[in-house]
XYZ file of C-alpha atoms in Angstrom:
662
model
C -80.392 -72.873 -43.160
C -77.846 -74.705 -45.216
C -78.971 -76.517 -48.318
C -78.872 -80.289 -48.487
C -75.932 -81.391 -50.687
C -77.244 -82.583 -54.009
C -75.607 -85.998 -54.015
C -76.167 -87.018 -50.377
C -78.091 -90.181 -49.572
C -81.499 -88.737 -48.735
C -84.368 -90.968 -47.707
C -87.078 -91.176 -50.346
C -90.132 -93.267 -49.443
C -90.806 -93.919 -53.132
C -87.539 -95.826 -53.596
C -86.204 -98.903 -51.862
C -83.046 -98.574 -49.790
C -80.671 -100.445 -52.131
C -81.806 -98.595 -55.252
C -81.480 -95.287 -53.446
C -77.973 -96.041 -52.265
C -76.811 -97.277 -55.676
C -78.322 -94.337 -57.491
C -77.144 -91.622 -55.130
C -73.763 -92.965 -54.091
C -71.061 -91.307 -56.146
C -67.908 -92.386 -54.384
C -67.204 -95.124 -56.898
C -68.606 -93.255 -59.885
C -66.136 -91.413 -62.157
C -64.120 -88.887 -60.202
C -61.210 -86.664 -60.990
C -59.269 -87.804 -57.954
C -59.386 -91.449 -58.900
C -58.632 -90.645 -62.513
C -55.615 -88.593 -61.594
C -54.291 -91.471 -59.498
C -54.524 -93.846 -62.437
C -53.150 -91.245 -64.817
C -50.128 -90.630 -62.628
C -49.472 -94.340 -62.551
C -49.628 -94.647 -66.307
C -47.633 -91.532 -67.154
C -45.227 -91.158 -64.268
C -43.444 -93.071 -61.601
C -41.105 -94.810 -64.023
C -39.106 -96.334 -61.193
C -42.279 -97.707 -59.637
C -43.298 -99.419 -62.874
C -39.837 -100.851 -63.351
C -39.968 -102.198 -59.817
C -43.431 -103.679 -60.339
C -42.349 -105.246 -63.617
C -39.351 -106.857 -61.958
C -41.511 -108.029 -59.058
C -44.075 -109.723 -61.287
C -41.371 -111.086 -63.595
C -39.711 -112.644 -60.548
C -43.089 -114.110 -59.579
C -43.431 -115.557 -63.091
C -39.981 -117.130 -62.851
C -40.801 -118.636 -59.456
C -44.239 -119.910 -60.496
C -42.737 -121.606 -63.587
C -39.540 -122.810 -61.901
C -37.285 -124.446 -63.111
C -38.266 -123.450 -66.667
C -35.947 -120.427 -66.619
C -32.969 -122.814 -66.389
C -34.033 -124.690 -69.535
C -35.568 -122.004 -71.724
C -33.413 -122.741 -74.769
C -34.284 -126.406 -75.124
C -37.448 -127.240 -73.156
C -41.059 -126.280 -72.549
C -43.324 -126.525 -69.521
C -45.824 -129.337 -69.837
C -47.046 -132.359 -67.926
C -46.901 -136.121 -68.399
C -50.679 -136.064 -68.538
C -51.253 -132.687 -70.192
C -52.699 -132.637 -73.710
C -49.628 -133.166 -75.875
C -51.521 -132.426 -79.094
C -52.444 -128.984 -77.767
C -48.801 -128.290 -76.948
C -47.810 -129.254 -80.473
C -50.407 -127.044 -82.129
C -49.528 -124.182 -79.771
C -45.962 -124.419 -81.061
C -47.225 -124.791 -84.619
C -49.323 -121.626 -84.247
C -46.249 -119.532 -83.447
C -44.221 -121.075 -86.244
C -47.062 -120.763 -88.757
C -47.727 -117.068 -88.058
C -44.060 -116.328 -88.684
C -44.024 -118.482 -91.836
C -47.235 -116.990 -93.232
C -46.406 -113.338 -92.556
C -42.652 -113.211 -92.982
C -41.783 -116.038 -95.363
C -44.863 -116.547 -97.540
C -46.546 -113.124 -97.189
C -49.905 -114.886 -97.158
C -53.089 -114.963 -95.110
C -52.285 -116.653 -91.782
C -55.905 -117.810 -91.510
C -55.602 -120.357 -94.284
C -52.976 -123.050 -94.629
C -52.192 -125.951 -96.894
C -49.084 -126.816 -94.885
C -51.438 -129.045 -92.897
C -54.249 -131.101 -94.470
C -52.539 -130.932 -97.842
C -53.702 -130.928 -100.641
C -57.057 -129.425 -99.643
C -55.731 -127.069 -97.003
C -57.897 -125.675 -94.246
C -59.303 -122.372 -93.008
C -58.161 -121.297 -89.567
C -61.009 -118.929 -88.703
C -62.313 -121.427 -86.127
C -58.866 -122.379 -84.850
C -57.061 -120.498 -82.029
C -54.193 -119.195 -84.163
C -52.946 -116.874 -81.374
C -52.049 -114.283 -83.989
C -50.925 -111.620 -81.507
C -48.606 -114.011 -79.691
C -47.308 -115.216 -83.039
C -46.547 -111.709 -84.264
C -44.812 -110.828 -81.006
C -42.732 -113.990 -81.327
C -41.414 -113.146 -84.801
C -38.477 -110.956 -83.658
C -37.425 -113.656 -81.193
C -37.795 -116.437 -83.762
C -35.770 -114.510 -86.325
C -32.967 -113.510 -83.963
C -32.643 -116.835 -82.115
C -33.985 -119.386 -84.620
C -35.307 -121.190 -81.555
C -39.047 -121.670 -81.180
C -38.837 -123.024 -77.622
C -36.828 -120.062 -76.357
C -39.087 -117.608 -78.190
C -42.184 -118.972 -76.472
C -40.596 -119.234 -73.045
C -39.529 -115.586 -73.137
C -42.991 -114.525 -74.255
C -44.665 -116.660 -71.594
C -42.774 -114.948 -68.772
C -43.538 -111.545 -70.270
C -47.231 -112.381 -70.716
C -47.558 -113.360 -67.057
C -45.874 -110.073 -66.162
C -48.125 -108.017 -68.466
C -51.222 -109.687 -67.038
C -50.243 -108.914 -63.458
C -49.326 -105.310 -64.312
C -52.642 -104.669 -66.060
C -54.642 -106.026 -63.117
C -52.473 -104.010 -60.731
C -53.379 -100.813 -62.599
C -57.045 -101.794 -62.705
C -57.179 -102.647 -58.998
C -55.402 -99.401 -58.136
C -58.224 -97.552 -59.849
C -60.599 -98.980 -57.232
C -58.409 -99.028 -54.128
C -55.525 -96.529 -54.476
C -53.662 -99.175 -52.476
C -50.395 -100.504 -53.872
C -50.252 -103.628 -51.713
C -53.843 -104.595 -52.498
C -53.219 -103.992 -56.188
C -50.125 -106.215 -56.154
C -52.244 -108.917 -54.559
C -54.862 -108.555 -57.304
C -52.211 -108.813 -60.013
C -50.825 -112.001 -58.499
C -54.248 -113.630 -58.084
C -55.266 -113.103 -61.693
C -51.948 -113.746 -63.425
C -51.038 -116.886 -61.478
C -54.433 -118.412 -60.763
C -54.226 -122.225 -60.490
C -56.494 -122.658 -63.515
C -54.234 -120.471 -65.656
C -51.082 -122.250 -64.516
C -52.733 -125.562 -65.366
C -53.536 -124.375 -68.896
C -49.944 -123.186 -69.262
C -49.037 -126.868 -69.513
C -50.528 -127.134 -72.976
C -53.096 -124.578 -74.082
C -51.191 -121.355 -74.492
C -54.121 -119.538 -76.093
C -55.899 -119.939 -72.734
C -52.961 -119.283 -70.398
C -52.252 -116.000 -72.213
C -54.640 -113.667 -70.377
C -52.996 -110.245 -70.370
C -55.327 -108.748 -72.983
C -58.373 -109.266 -70.724
C -57.400 -106.862 -67.907
C -55.839 -104.461 -70.405
C -59.182 -104.194 -72.188
C -61.076 -103.668 -68.924
C -58.547 -101.035 -67.845
C -59.102 -99.019 -71.032
C -62.857 -99.511 -70.706
C -62.795 -97.974 -67.231
C -60.536 -95.161 -68.410
C -63.151 -94.399 -71.062
C -65.813 -94.574 -68.355
C -63.858 -92.210 -66.101
C -62.812 -89.629 -68.690
C -65.099 -89.923 -71.696
C -62.048 -89.497 -73.928
C -62.499 -91.126 -77.322
C -58.911 -92.317 -77.437
C -59.603 -94.579 -74.473
C -62.553 -96.086 -76.326
C -60.429 -96.587 -79.422
C -57.754 -98.270 -77.316
C -60.332 -100.560 -75.703
C -61.665 -101.504 -79.140
C -58.178 -102.239 -80.451
C -57.391 -104.462 -77.462
C -60.720 -106.285 -77.809
C -59.938 -106.985 -81.466
C -56.455 -108.180 -80.516
C -58.074 -110.484 -77.969
C -60.282 -111.891 -80.725
C -57.270 -112.695 -82.890
C -55.450 -114.293 -79.978
C -58.270 -116.230 -78.307
C -61.775 -116.355 -79.729
C -63.090 -117.801 -76.460
C -61.879 -114.869 -74.369
C -63.221 -112.407 -76.945
C -66.660 -114.053 -76.731
C -66.505 -113.956 -72.941
C -65.734 -110.255 -73.213
C -69.058 -109.814 -75.014
C -70.698 -111.110 -71.837
C -68.581 -108.790 -69.675
C -69.414 -105.735 -71.783
C -73.084 -106.700 -71.731
C -73.037 -106.785 -67.931
C -71.129 -103.496 -67.841
C -73.670 -101.775 -70.086
C -76.726 -103.128 -68.275
C -75.342 -102.299 -64.833
C -74.409 -98.700 -65.551
C -77.526 -98.102 -67.615
C -79.594 -99.069 -64.578
C -77.483 -96.828 -62.325
C -77.833 -93.803 -64.609
C -81.552 -94.439 -65.032
C -81.995 -94.530 -61.253
C -80.072 -91.256 -61.057
C -82.186 -89.756 -63.878
C -78.912 -88.748 -65.507
C -79.761 -89.114 -69.199
C -76.886 -86.901 -70.321
C -74.301 -89.205 -68.796
C -76.228 -92.255 -69.944
C -76.195 -91.198 -73.587
C -72.511 -90.280 -73.368
C -71.859 -93.695 -71.836
C -73.706 -95.435 -74.657
C -71.766 -93.458 -77.266
C -68.493 -94.503 -75.686
C -69.482 -98.165 -75.569
C -70.652 -97.899 -79.168
C -67.233 -96.592 -80.157
C -65.564 -99.540 -78.419
C -67.826 -102.029 -80.174
C -67.526 -100.450 -83.616
C -63.741 -100.273 -83.340
C -63.459 -103.883 -82.225
C -65.842 -105.093 -84.933
C -64.139 -103.100 -87.686
C -60.703 -104.440 -86.783
C -61.975 -107.948 -86.113
C -64.251 -108.101 -89.165
C -61.991 -110.364 -91.257
C -61.993 -113.044 -88.563
C -65.629 -112.501 -87.572
C -66.858 -112.750 -91.154
C -64.595 -115.683 -91.970
C -65.715 -117.583 -88.884
C -69.374 -116.772 -89.540
C -69.158 -118.021 -93.130
C -67.513 -121.258 -92.003
C -70.072 -121.790 -89.240
C -72.969 -121.154 -91.616
C -71.523 -123.499 -94.241
C -72.389 -126.546 -92.116
C -69.079 -128.062 -93.250
C -67.580 -127.809 -89.778
C -68.706 -129.725 -86.696
C -69.907 -127.615 -83.806
C -70.753 -128.073 -80.170
C -74.400 -128.193 -81.208
C -73.675 -131.238 -83.369
C -72.434 -132.916 -80.183
C -74.757 -131.533 -77.482
C -73.263 -133.694 -74.732
C -69.873 -131.999 -75.170
C -70.879 -128.864 -73.255
C -72.067 -131.062 -70.410
C -68.867 -133.126 -70.432
C -66.782 -129.947 -70.513
C -68.516 -128.056 -67.722
C -67.248 -127.136 -64.271
C -67.856 -129.218 -61.179
C -68.744 -127.283 -58.013
C -66.015 -129.111 -56.098
C -63.383 -127.936 -58.579
C -63.644 -124.404 -57.158
C -62.706 -125.532 -53.650
C -60.323 -128.392 -54.459
C -56.631 -127.383 -54.508
C -54.906 -127.770 -57.850
C -53.056 -131.048 -58.474
C -50.069 -128.838 -59.336
C -49.864 -127.470 -55.794
C -46.587 -128.251 -54.054
C -44.723 -131.106 -55.730
C -47.574 -131.895 -58.154
C -46.754 -131.809 -61.855
C -49.682 -133.602 -63.438
C -53.428 -132.953 -63.770
C -55.931 -135.665 -62.995
C -56.191 -137.826 -66.083
C -59.228 -137.340 -68.268
C -59.752 -138.590 -71.791
C -60.775 -137.544 -75.281
C -64.397 -138.506 -75.679
C -65.654 -138.782 -79.247
C -69.218 -137.479 -79.555
C -70.339 -140.775 -81.114
C -68.692 -142.868 -78.381
C -70.975 -144.972 -76.178
C -71.914 -143.153 -72.986
C -70.747 -146.136 -70.957
C -67.355 -146.316 -72.682
C -64.918 -147.764 -70.098
C -62.432 -145.311 -68.651
C -64.069 -142.295 -70.246
C -66.344 -140.471 -67.779
C -69.327 -138.471 -68.939
C -67.951 -135.405 -67.138
C -64.503 -133.859 -66.766
C -62.922 -135.021 -63.529
C -62.156 -132.554 -60.748
C -58.464 -131.727 -61.089
C -58.274 -132.422 -64.824
C -56.621 -129.788 -66.989
C -59.956 -128.036 -67.561
C -61.485 -128.653 -64.138
C -58.668 -127.453 -61.880
C -60.414 -124.226 -60.879
C -59.328 -123.661 -57.286
C -60.231 -120.120 -56.224
C -58.383 -120.116 -52.913
C -59.681 -119.655 -49.397
C -57.832 -116.404 -48.769
C -58.994 -114.645 -51.967
C -62.576 -115.742 -51.291
C -62.404 -114.499 -47.692
C -61.027 -111.138 -48.820
C -63.707 -110.896 -51.512
C -66.317 -111.504 -48.828
C -64.822 -108.766 -46.644
C -65.150 -106.399 -49.604
C -68.902 -106.386 -48.996
C -68.295 -104.519 -45.745
C -67.519 -101.512 -47.957
C -70.798 -101.842 -49.860
C -72.611 -99.024 -48.055
C -69.766 -96.573 -48.655
C -68.977 -97.524 -52.263
C -71.405 -100.076 -53.694
C -70.275 -99.826 -57.298
C -66.801 -101.179 -56.727
C -68.324 -104.260 -55.083
C -71.713 -104.995 -56.603
C -70.690 -104.900 -60.260
C -67.679 -107.152 -59.759
C -69.751 -109.572 -57.711
C -72.281 -109.786 -60.555
C -69.473 -110.482 -63.034
C -68.015 -113.158 -60.773
C -71.390 -114.802 -60.208
C -72.264 -114.727 -63.921
C -69.090 -116.394 -65.149
C -69.014 -118.979 -62.377
C -72.640 -119.877 -63.083
C -72.180 -120.130 -66.854
C -69.037 -122.220 -66.418
C -71.134 -124.859 -64.642
C -72.736 -125.737 -67.964
C -76.283 -126.932 -68.580
C -76.595 -129.022 -65.393
C -75.265 -128.676 -61.864
C -72.507 -131.221 -61.261
C -71.198 -131.996 -57.782
C -68.416 -134.555 -57.408
C -68.865 -135.836 -60.949
C -72.617 -136.360 -60.831
C -75.632 -134.308 -61.838
C -77.969 -136.663 -60.002
C -78.406 -135.109 -56.571
C -80.340 -136.520 -53.634
C -82.187 -134.763 -50.836
C -84.484 -136.477 -48.346
C -84.552 -139.563 -50.527
C -85.518 -137.638 -53.666
C -83.155 -137.740 -56.663
C -83.173 -134.748 -58.974
C -81.031 -132.678 -61.346
C -80.689 -128.898 -61.396
C -80.863 -127.134 -64.790
C -78.698 -124.039 -65.102
C -78.765 -120.779 -67.126
C -76.225 -122.132 -69.601
C -79.099 -123.972 -71.274
C -80.360 -120.543 -72.345
C -76.903 -119.150 -73.070
C -76.037 -121.997 -75.434
C -78.946 -120.983 -77.682
C -77.317 -117.629 -78.452
C -75.772 -117.689 -81.960
C -71.958 -117.880 -81.993
C -71.587 -117.299 -78.224
C -73.240 -120.606 -77.416
C -71.190 -122.503 -79.984
C -68.534 -123.796 -77.601
C -67.894 -127.250 -76.197
C -66.197 -126.345 -72.907
C -68.256 -123.971 -70.724
C -65.747 -124.621 -67.929
C -63.354 -122.181 -69.597
C -65.691 -119.305 -68.811
C -64.542 -119.702 -65.202
C -61.141 -118.240 -66.085
C -62.746 -114.825 -66.584
C -64.099 -115.053 -63.023
C -60.568 -114.680 -61.649
C -60.627 -111.019 -62.713
C -63.569 -109.979 -60.493
C -62.195 -112.237 -57.759
C -58.868 -110.399 -57.869
C -60.541 -106.964 -57.762
C -62.835 -107.937 -54.896
C -59.894 -109.444 -52.999
C -57.995 -106.175 -53.451
C -60.964 -104.213 -52.117
C -61.158 -106.602 -49.172
C -57.465 -106.236 -48.376
C -57.752 -102.462 -48.676
C -60.602 -102.581 -46.153
C -58.522 -104.671 -43.731
C -55.523 -102.362 -44.049
C -57.679 -99.249 -43.617
C -59.223 -100.670 -40.452
C -55.805 -101.585 -39.087
C -54.457 -98.090 -39.799
C -57.230 -96.626 -37.669
C -57.085 -99.155 -34.849
C -53.830 -101.179 -34.834
C -51.438 -99.226 -36.986
C -48.361 -101.281 -36.069
C -50.004 -104.420 -37.443
C -50.720 -103.067 -40.945
C -47.519 -104.309 -42.557
C -47.341 -107.675 -40.723
C -50.996 -108.529 -41.448
C -50.779 -107.417 -45.088
C -47.591 -109.449 -45.543
C -49.230 -112.473 -43.950
C -52.216 -112.227 -46.290
C -49.949 -111.950 -49.322
C -47.976 -114.954 -48.115
C -51.149 -117.004 -47.655
C -52.277 -116.279 -51.221
C -48.848 -117.160 -52.589
C -48.937 -120.373 -50.579
C -52.400 -121.328 -51.858
C -51.416 -120.549 -55.458
C -47.935 -122.081 -55.179
C -47.133 -123.745 -58.504
C -43.464 -124.833 -58.721
C -41.906 -127.060 -59.710
C -43.359 -127.329 -63.202
C -42.701 -130.380 -65.300
C -40.490 -129.612 -68.288
C -39.772 -131.637 -71.397
C -37.189 -131.489 -74.127
C -39.013 -132.438 -77.309
C -37.290 -134.588 -79.887
C -35.913 -132.821 -82.976
C -34.712 -135.523 -85.414
C -31.872 -134.385 -87.667
C -33.469 -136.127 -90.641
C -36.382 -133.683 -90.577
C -34.007 -130.728 -90.445
C -32.274 -132.094 -93.543
C -35.590 -132.287 -95.383
C -36.268 -128.678 -94.395
C -32.989 -127.562 -95.928
C -33.709 -129.334 -99.210
C -34.967 -126.825 -101.802
C -38.021 -127.465 -103.922
C -41.791 -127.468 -103.768
C -42.818 -130.908 -102.557
C -44.863 -132.535 -99.808
C -44.023 -134.907 -96.964
C -46.385 -137.634 -95.798
C -45.983 -138.082 -92.055
C -47.110 -141.595 -91.166
C -49.102 -142.964 -89.469
C -51.533 -140.487 -91.001
C -54.478 -138.891 -89.214
C -56.702 -135.831 -89.253
C -58.609 -134.441 -86.272
C -60.093 -131.406 -84.615
C -61.408 -130.682 -81.150
C -64.448 -132.885 -81.667
C -63.748 -135.689 -84.161
C -60.884 -137.563 -85.781
C -60.255 -139.917 -88.680
C -57.333 -142.164 -89.403
C -54.537 -142.735 -86.906
C -55.118 -140.685 -83.748
C -51.448 -140.533 -82.682
C -50.482 -139.497 -86.182
C -53.079 -136.722 -86.136
C -51.863 -135.562 -82.723
C -48.214 -135.182 -83.712
C -48.094 -134.238 -87.401
C -48.193 -130.477 -86.856
C -45.131 -130.633 -84.602
C -43.187 -132.614 -87.186
C -44.316 -130.141 -89.861
C -42.533 -127.386 -87.939
C -39.305 -129.368 -88.187
C -39.381 -130.330 -91.876
C -41.193 -127.177 -93.010
C -42.966 -128.823 -95.957
C -46.624 -129.386 -96.697
C -48.011 -132.448 -94.988
C -51.262 -134.369 -95.276
C -52.417 -134.753 -91.667
C -52.718 -132.613 -88.573
C -54.856 -131.294 -85.737
C -56.731 -127.987 -85.686
C -59.569 -126.565 -83.629
C -62.125 -127.271 -86.369
C -61.763 -128.906 -89.791
C -64.198 -129.636 -92.616
C -65.846 -133.025 -92.518
C -64.854 -133.499 -96.174
C -61.195 -133.034 -95.213
C -61.517 -135.662 -92.541
C -63.289 -138.110 -94.856
C -60.719 -137.664 -97.658
C -58.321 -140.033 -95.899
C -60.328 -142.945 -97.306
C -60.209 -141.740 -100.908
C -56.710 -142.237 -102.337
C -54.983 -145.650 -102.542
C -51.867 -145.934 -100.395
C -52.767 -142.821 -98.445
C -55.810 -144.655 -97.123
C -53.731 -147.590 -95.914
C -51.207 -145.323 -94.171
C -54.135 -143.756 -92.290
C -55.773 -147.093 -91.415
C -52.910 -149.612 -91.184
C -54.898 -151.902 -88.892
C -57.388 -152.543 -91.694
C -56.658 -155.002 -94.531
C -55.232 -153.197 -97.589
C -57.370 -153.014 -100.722
C -56.199 -154.220 -104.120
C -55.428 -150.641 -105.090
C -53.442 -150.126 -101.884
C -51.266 -153.059 -102.960
C -50.853 -151.819 -106.544
C -47.425 -150.194 -106.607
C -48.060 -148.351 -109.871
C -51.356 -146.828 -108.726
C -49.980 -145.730 -105.355
C -46.845 -144.205 -106.874
C -49.045 -142.260 -109.275
C -50.919 -140.889 -106.254
C -47.596 -139.779 -104.761
C -46.695 -138.013 -108.010
C -50.143 -136.401 -108.187
C -49.636 -134.771 -104.792
C -45.869 -134.202 -105.121
C -45.105 -136.423 -102.125
C -41.325 -136.772 -102.194
C -40.772 -138.248 -98.730
C -42.748 -140.528 -96.471
C -41.635 -140.370 -92.854
C -42.649 -143.288 -90.651
C -42.529 -141.941 -87.106
C -41.786 -144.436 -84.359
C -41.628 -142.030 -81.422
C -43.793 -139.024 -80.602
C -42.125 -135.677 -79.812
C -42.204 -136.559 -76.105
C -40.566 -139.916 -76.761
C -43.471 -142.290 -76.304
C -44.226 -144.874 -79.028
C -46.486 -143.769 -81.858
C -47.786 -147.321 -82.199
C -46.834 -150.877 -81.335
C -43.635 -152.326 -82.831
C -45.787 -154.857 -84.683
C -47.932 -152.204 -86.373
C -44.910 -150.047 -87.203
C -43.300 -153.153 -88.696
C -46.367 -153.750 -90.860
C -46.189 -150.182 -92.186
C -42.445 -150.429 -92.787
C -42.942 -153.640 -94.749
C -45.668 -151.983 -96.827
C -43.508 -148.986 -97.714
C -40.267 -150.885 -98.190
C -41.427 -154.065 -99.913
C -44.949 -153.588 -101.270
C -44.312 -150.109 -102.675
C -40.586 -150.630 -103.221
C -39.547 -147.307 -101.718
C -35.931 -146.618 -100.827
C -35.047 -146.022 -97.181
C -32.713 -143.010 -97.009
C -32.620 -142.686 -93.225
C -33.372 -145.019 -90.354
C -32.947 -144.568 -86.606
C -34.870 -145.040 -83.355
C -37.079 -142.010 -84.049
C -38.151 -142.559 -87.614
C -37.602 -144.028 -91.066
C -37.477 -141.797 -94.144
C -38.505 -143.223 -97.526
C -37.991 -141.397 -100.814
C -40.364 -141.658 -103.761
C -39.621 -140.956 -107.420
C -40.964 -137.391 -107.101
C -38.191 -134.901 -107.861
C -37.487 -132.128 -105.374
C -38.071 -129.394 -107.915
C -41.166 -130.892 -109.501
């Protein structure tokens, strides 16, 4: 009598069916065959990887069309996209290059904004990795727009390639893996964020981390764990939000496989698994410690506002159920998200024109998943009996991130007040527990957790397509290629993004001339404002644009916009005469504001050589009304007696008595 194979699914009355199948099924557990497939992809087949790279690069060019025709002078954006975020995304790249190459200083502190106090950047999305990668391009081309545009196309390509390799690990199907790469890299939500928030649209480190994590899982090799830890740390330096979301992913990964190994009574593998995960975590923490410690110190200082200081922010910035099934406003000829607004935490809840919840189709709430990817992901469950682990885990990840992205209350069509059989009620969600977790819960936009859900969606869709193609090979072989091509075409159609809106930002020559002037001095960009992602003080348009103008003149400036700033830095705008009036020109000037001697002494104190009165924002819209700009011009020209050294439609430049070399 032949022995029963050790790993066969054998009925055990003491275990339920699902637990038995998950514990005993080994098809999707680590296996040499699957590992060798992935290894051959990563070490061989050079022509294949070149072809895939060109394919995904072509997809990136198409999805961002016509940006490739204007890469030297323009950026992709939207008339309604958050201009301030575009400006600080550009500033991030320029600042990393300036800090590392020119100043040889810590890129996580600057006094080139918010001068003279300066500001820590531990709580700001500096995008350090993107900045470092941009340095060779910035140096060789001296063109920040071109440098970013090249990187953007490459980042889309890297993201698709990493997901392709990850999906191939589960399917050994090239077509299905290409589909997965396209779904994740060019998801409507990611393409929407590409219009302004480049720290969010840059996703390639996420699948690269997961790929190394699975390679560690498959092989147990320490170098894979080290690589995963390095990538996780890089993710932290490039996007704190994605790094925090990865904590959730790793937590799910550990819990899931711990349960599986416990059900299998395989303690040896379990302990080896824990050691590998420990190596990943220790490596990531060691490399990310400077940022982690710096951010923790700033958070604990209570000097910075947080989402907890504005508890309604996480509700305002949560996902709406309809956003997952509503096509993106960018689909087809669309170039603009649905207009939302910046809602100050202390604003009245009934403030006109400012809804209490992000609108479906706004830049954060354009989360369309796609009918075809969802259908394929559903079909993936037909493979559950044969290989549960390649379905169940990814479904749990998808469900977790979608649920957390919904925030503290269930919103449907802009309302949390639901009605059923005449009864009105609201549904509390798990995010109310999640937001109590230190650090992880300190975010104001839970909706952004949905972007991580595109990774499990892409893997499940690949598994579903692999199932369809396998069935067709057995039953209708001639239809394999036509059906697979049709499915790919449907996904491309649903995720179709071109044409993107592009803009050529203004680059006034006067600011370039200031940049070329030697000497250690400051520039006051007026109107003056300071803001972060939660609060602002002074002139809001001035705060929104200062960091872009700082790139052009290259000198220290007094205003700006960062992810988080100290409350004392924000309040300082009301301290110094003259500076206060330039931040609040709609208010009557004080006696000290009108005292030319006192104000000029303030300028000398802070080495302010030039005051630039901006009339037009980088996109060309007015900074303020002609009347208010006229009031400020009169104050600078006549009240303070400053000399106008340049005047055109963009700006006026006034010189003080501060010497350039002082």
